[in-house]
CSV table of C-alpha atoms in Angstrom, one decimal:
chain,number,residue,atom,x,y,z
P,612,ARG,CA,-6.7,39.1,-13.5
P,613,ALA,CA,-8.3,37.4,-16.5
P,614,PHE,CA,-9.8,33.9,-16.1
P,615,SER,CA,-11.4,31.7,-18.7
P,616,ILE,CA,-15.1,31.0,-18.1
P,617,ALA,CA,-15.5,27.3,-17.3
P,618,SER,CA,-19.3,27.0,-17.6
P,619,CYS,CA,-21.8,27.3,-20.4
P,620,GLN,CA,-25.0,29.4,-20.1
P,621,GLN,CA,-27.3,26.5,-21.0
P,622,ALA,CA,-26.1,24.4,-18.1
P,623,HIS,CA,-25.7,27.3,-15.6
P,624,PRO,CA,-28.0,30.2,-16.7
P,625,ASP,CA,-27.6,32.2,-13.4
P,626,GLN,CA,-23.9,31.6,-12.9
P,627,VAL,CA,-20.5,32.3,-14.3
P,628,GLN,CA,-18.0,29.6,-13.1
P,629,ILE,CA,-14.3,29.9,-13.2
P,630,LEU,CA,-11.5,27.4,-12.5
P,631,MET,CA,-8.5,28.8,-10.7
P,632,ALA,CA,-5.4,27.5,-8.9
P,633,VAL,CA,-4.5,29.4,-5.8
P,634,VAL,CA,-0.9,30.7,-6.3
P,635,ASN,CA,1.1,29.8,-3.1
P,636,TYR,CA,4.7,28.8,-3.3
P,637,LYS,CA,8.2,29.5,-2.1
P,638,THR,CA,11.1,30.9,-4.1
P,639,LYS,CA,14.5,29.3,-4.3
P,640,LEU,CA,15.4,31.5,-1.4
P,641,HIS,CA,12.4,30.1,0.5
P,642,LYS,CA,10.5,33.3,0.5
P,643,PRO,CA,6.7,32.8,0.4
P,644,ARG,CA,4.9,34.1,-2.7
P,645,LYS,CA,1.1,34.3,-3.0
P,646,GLY,CA,-1.1,35.4,-5.9
P,647,VAL,CA,-2.9,38.6,-5.0
P,648,CYS,CA,-6.1,37.8,-6.9
P,649,THR,CA,-6.3,34.0,-6.2
P,650,THR,CA,-5.5,34.4,-2.5
P,651,TRP,CA,-8.2,37.1,-2.1
P,652,LEU,CA,-10.8,35.0,-4.0
P,653,SER,CA,-10.0,31.9,-1.9
P,654,SER,CA,-10.5,33.9,1.3
P,655,LEU,CA,-14.1,34.8,0.5
P,656,ASP,CA,-16.9,32.9,2.3
P,657,PRO,CA,-20.5,33.9,1.4
P,658,LYS,CA,-21.7,31.8,4.3
P,659,HIS,CA,-20.3,34.3,6.8
P,660,GLU,CA,-20.8,37.6,5.0
P,661,PRO,CA,-22.2,39.0,1.7
P,662,VAL,CA,-19.6,38.8,-1.1
P,663,GLN,CA,-19.4,41.1,-4.0
P,664,ILE,CA,-16.8,40.5,-6.7
P,665,PRO,CA,-16.2,43.2,-9.4
P,666,LEU,CA,-15.8,41.6,-12.8
P,667,TRP,CA,-15.9,42.2,-16.5
P,668,VAL,CA,-16.7,39.8,-19.4
P,669,ALA,CA,-14.6,39.9,-22.6
P,670,PRO,CA,-15.1,37.9,-25.8
P,671,GLY,CA,-13.2,34.7,-25.9
P,672,THR,CA,-10.5,34.0,-28.5
P,673,ILE,CA,-11.3,30.3,-29.2
P,674,ILE,CA,-13.7,29.8,-32.1
P,675,PHE,CA,-15.4,26.4,-32.3
P,676,PRO,CA,-16.9,25.0,-35.6
P,677,PRO,CA,-20.7,25.4,-35.8
P,678,SER,CA,-21.3,21.9,-37.0
P,679,PRO,CA,-22.0,19.4,-34.1
P,680,ASN,CA,-20.5,16.7,-36.3
P,681,SER,CA,-17.0,18.2,-36.3
P,682,HIS,CA,-14.2,16.3,-34.6
P,683,ILE,CA,-12.8,18.5,-31.9
P,684,ILE,CA,-9.4,17.9,-30.4
P,685,MET,CA,-8.8,19.8,-27.2
P,686,ILE,CA,-5.5,20.1,-25.3
P,687,GLY,CA,-5.9,21.7,-21.9
P,688,PRO,CA,-3.3,21.0,-19.1
P,689,GLY,CA,-4.3,22.2,-15.6
P,690,THR,CA,-6.6,25.1,-15.4
P,691,GLY,CA,-6.2,25.5,-19.1
P,692,CYS,CA,-9.0,23.0,-19.5
P,693,ALA,CA,-11.6,25.7,-18.3
P,694,PRO,CA,-12.9,26.8,-21.7
P,695,PHE,CA,-13.1,23.2,-22.8
P,696,ARG,CA,-15.2,22.3,-19.8
P,697,ALA,CA,-17.6,25.0,-20.9
P,698,TYR,CA,-17.7,23.7,-24.5
P,699,ILE,CA,-18.2,20.1,-23.5
P,700,GLU,CA,-21.1,21.2,-21.3
P,701,GLU,CA,-22.6,23.1,-24.2
P,702,GLN,CA,-22.3,20.2,-26.6
P,703,ILE,CA,-23.8,17.8,-24.2
P,704,SER,CA,-26.8,20.0,-23.3
P,705,PHE,CA,-27.4,21.4,-26.8
P,706,SER,CA,-26.8,18.7,-29.3
P,707,GLU,CA,-28.5,15.3,-29.7
P,708,GLU,CA,-25.9,14.3,-32.2
P,709,PRO,CA,-23.2,11.8,-31.1
P,710,CYS,CA,-20.4,14.0,-29.7
P,711,ARG,CA,-17.0,13.7,-31.3
P,712,LEU,CA,-15.0,15.4,-28.6
P,713,MET,CA,-11.4,14.4,-27.7
P,714,LEU,CA,-9.7,16.0,-24.7
P,715,PHE,CA,-6.1,15.7,-23.6
P,716,PHE,CA,-5.8,16.7,-20.0
P,717,GLY,CA,-2.7,17.0,-17.9
P,718,CYS,CA,-1.9,17.8,-14.3
P,719,ARG,CA,0.6,16.8,-11.5
P,720,SER,CA,-1.5,14.3,-9.6
P,721,GLU,CA,-4.7,12.4,-10.3
P,722,LYS,CA,-5.8,12.7,-6.6
P,723,SER,CA,-5.3,16.4,-6.2
P,724,ASP,CA,-5.5,18.1,-9.6
P,725,PHE,CA,-7.9,16.0,-11.8
P,726,PHE,CA,-10.5,18.8,-12.3
P,727,PHE,CA,-14.0,17.8,-13.4
P,728,HIS,CA,-13.2,14.1,-13.3
P,729,ARG,CA,-16.6,13.3,-11.7
P,730,GLU,CA,-18.3,15.2,-14.6
P,731,TRP,CA,-16.2,13.8,-17.4
P,732,GLN,CA,-16.0,10.1,-16.4
P,733,PRO,CA,-19.8,9.4,-17.0
P,734,LEU,CA,-19.4,11.1,-20.4
P,735,VAL,CA,-16.5,8.8,-21.2
P,736,ASP,CA,-18.5,5.8,-20.1
P,737,ASN,CA,-21.4,6.9,-22.3
P,738,GLY,CA,-19.2,7.4,-25.4
P,739,LYS,CA,-19.7,11.1,-25.5
P,740,LEU,CA,-16.1,12.1,-24.7
P,741,MET,CA,-12.7,10.6,-25.4
P,742,LEU,CA,-10.5,11.6,-22.5
P,743,PHE,CA,-6.7,11.0,-22.3
P,744,SER,CA,-5.1,12.1,-19.0
P,745,ALA,CA,-1.4,12.6,-18.1
P,746,PHE,CA,-0.4,12.8,-14.5
P,747,SER,CA,3.2,14.0,-14.5
P,748,ARG,CA,4.1,13.2,-10.8
P,749,ASP,CA,2.2,10.0,-10.2
P,750,GLN,CA,5.0,7.7,-11.4
P,751,ASP,CA,8.8,7.7,-11.4
P,752,HIS,CA,9.1,9.1,-14.9
P,753,LYS,CA,7.2,12.3,-15.9
P,754,ILE,CA,4.3,11.9,-18.3
P,755,TYR,CA,2.8,15.0,-20.0
P,756,VAL,CA,0.0,15.6,-22.5
P,757,GLN,CA,2.5,15.6,-25.4
P,758,HIS,CA,3.3,12.0,-24.6
P,759,LYS,CA,-0.4,11.1,-24.6
P,760,ILE,CA,-0.8,12.8,-28.0
P,761,LYS,CA,2.0,10.7,-29.4
P,762,GLU,CA,0.4,7.5,-28.0
P,763,GLN,CA,-2.8,8.4,-29.7
P,764,ALA,CA,-1.2,9.6,-32.9
P,765,GLN,CA,-3.2,7.4,-35.3
P,766,LEU,CA,-6.5,8.5,-33.6
P,767,VAL,CA,-5.5,12.2,-33.7
P,768,TRP,CA,-4.6,11.9,-37.4
P,769,THR,CA,-7.8,10.1,-38.2
P,770,CYS,CA,-9.8,12.9,-36.6
P,771,ASN,CA,-7.7,15.4,-38.6
P,772,ALA,CA,-7.1,17.8,-36.9
P,773,LYS,CA,7.0,28.2,-20.5
P,774,ARG,CA,7.7,24.9,-22.8
P,775,MET,CA,4.4,23.1,-22.8
P,776,PRO,CA,3.0,24.8,-26.0
P,777,SER,CA,6.1,24.1,-28.0
P,778,ASP,CA,6.3,20.5,-26.8
P,779,VAL,CA,2.6,20.0,-27.8
P,780,LEU,CA,3.3,21.5,-31.3
P,781,GLU,CA,6.2,19.0,-31.6
P,782,SER,CA,3.8,16.2,-30.8
P,783,LEU,CA,1.4,17.4,-33.5
P,784,LYS,CA,4.3,17.5,-36.0
P,785,TYR,CA,5.0,13.9,-35.0
P,786,VAL,CA,1.3,13.0,-35.7
P,787,CYS,CA,1.6,14.6,-39.1
P,788,SER,CA,4.8,12.9,-40.1
P,789,GLN,CA,4.2,9.4,-38.7
P,790,PRO,CA,0.7,8.2,-39.2
P,791,GLY,CA,0.1,11.2,-41.6
P,792,GLY,CA,3.2,10.5,-43.7
P,793,LEU,CA,3.9,14.1,-44.4
P,794,SER,CA,7.5,15.5,-44.9
P,795,ASN,CA,8.8,18.2,-42.6
P,796,GLU,CA,8.0,20.9,-45.1
P,797,GLN,CA,4.5,19.5,-45.7
P,798,THR,CA,3.9,19.3,-42.0
P,799,GLU,CA,4.9,22.9,-41.4
P,800,LYS,CA,2.6,24.1,-44.2
P,801,TYR,CA,-0.2,21.8,-43.0
P,802,LEU,CA,-0.1,23.2,-39.5
P,803,GLN,CA,0.2,26.8,-40.8
P,804,ASP,CA,-2.9,26.3,-43.0
P,805,MET,CA,-4.8,24.8,-40.1
P,806,GLU,CA,-3.9,27.8,-37.9
P,807,ALA,CA,-4.9,30.3,-40.7
P,808,LYS,CA,-8.3,28.6,-41.1
P,809,LYS,CA,-8.8,28.5,-37.2
P,810,ARG,CA,-8.8,24.7,-37.3
P,811,LEU,CA,-5.7,24.9,-35.0
P,812,GLN,CA,-6.0,27.5,-32.2
P,813,LEU,CA,-3.5,28.2,-29.4
P,814,GLU,CA,-4.4,30.1,-26.3
P,815,THR,CA,-1.3,30.1,-24.1
P,816,TRP,CA,0.3,32.2,-21.4
P,817,ALA,CA,3.5,32.2,-19.5
């Protein structure tokens, strides 16, 4: 099972941290289903016995710009925020430059799924991170990250930069066409060019 590393070496030189959600649900026929890897990991307790976890490390697929002055727009619902947590840690610990980091985070509930909130809120308060959160189940109508992107369309355009990935792409097209003023054809070409130049990167899974 592959997990994204959620920590940077500068902040945690002797650790590799991951963010995982324990898979435990019932099917439509009410049969219990559990994730083999996440259930096993969650059962381990180093306080009671020595724990050894076999692992491997593979190169990541997301490439961030080398300049600390670049505007970075990150969209990471749920555990998909893991690599962005690592990058935010790295930027905060490495760079003295004012950070230009924007994160759109989404989850079901603020109380149960708002990962790293205690870490990120002080960064927001100190002006080092712009954080826009969508909690889909905390109100009568569902709110997802794509809704937050549309709400911040002008800001996203100024920085230039299952269904969730396609819905987010539709929101980016909205940003290009509304505050950006691009036609449908220009929008498609603009996003294709950004993807070709690694300025738009998608790491998604079913």
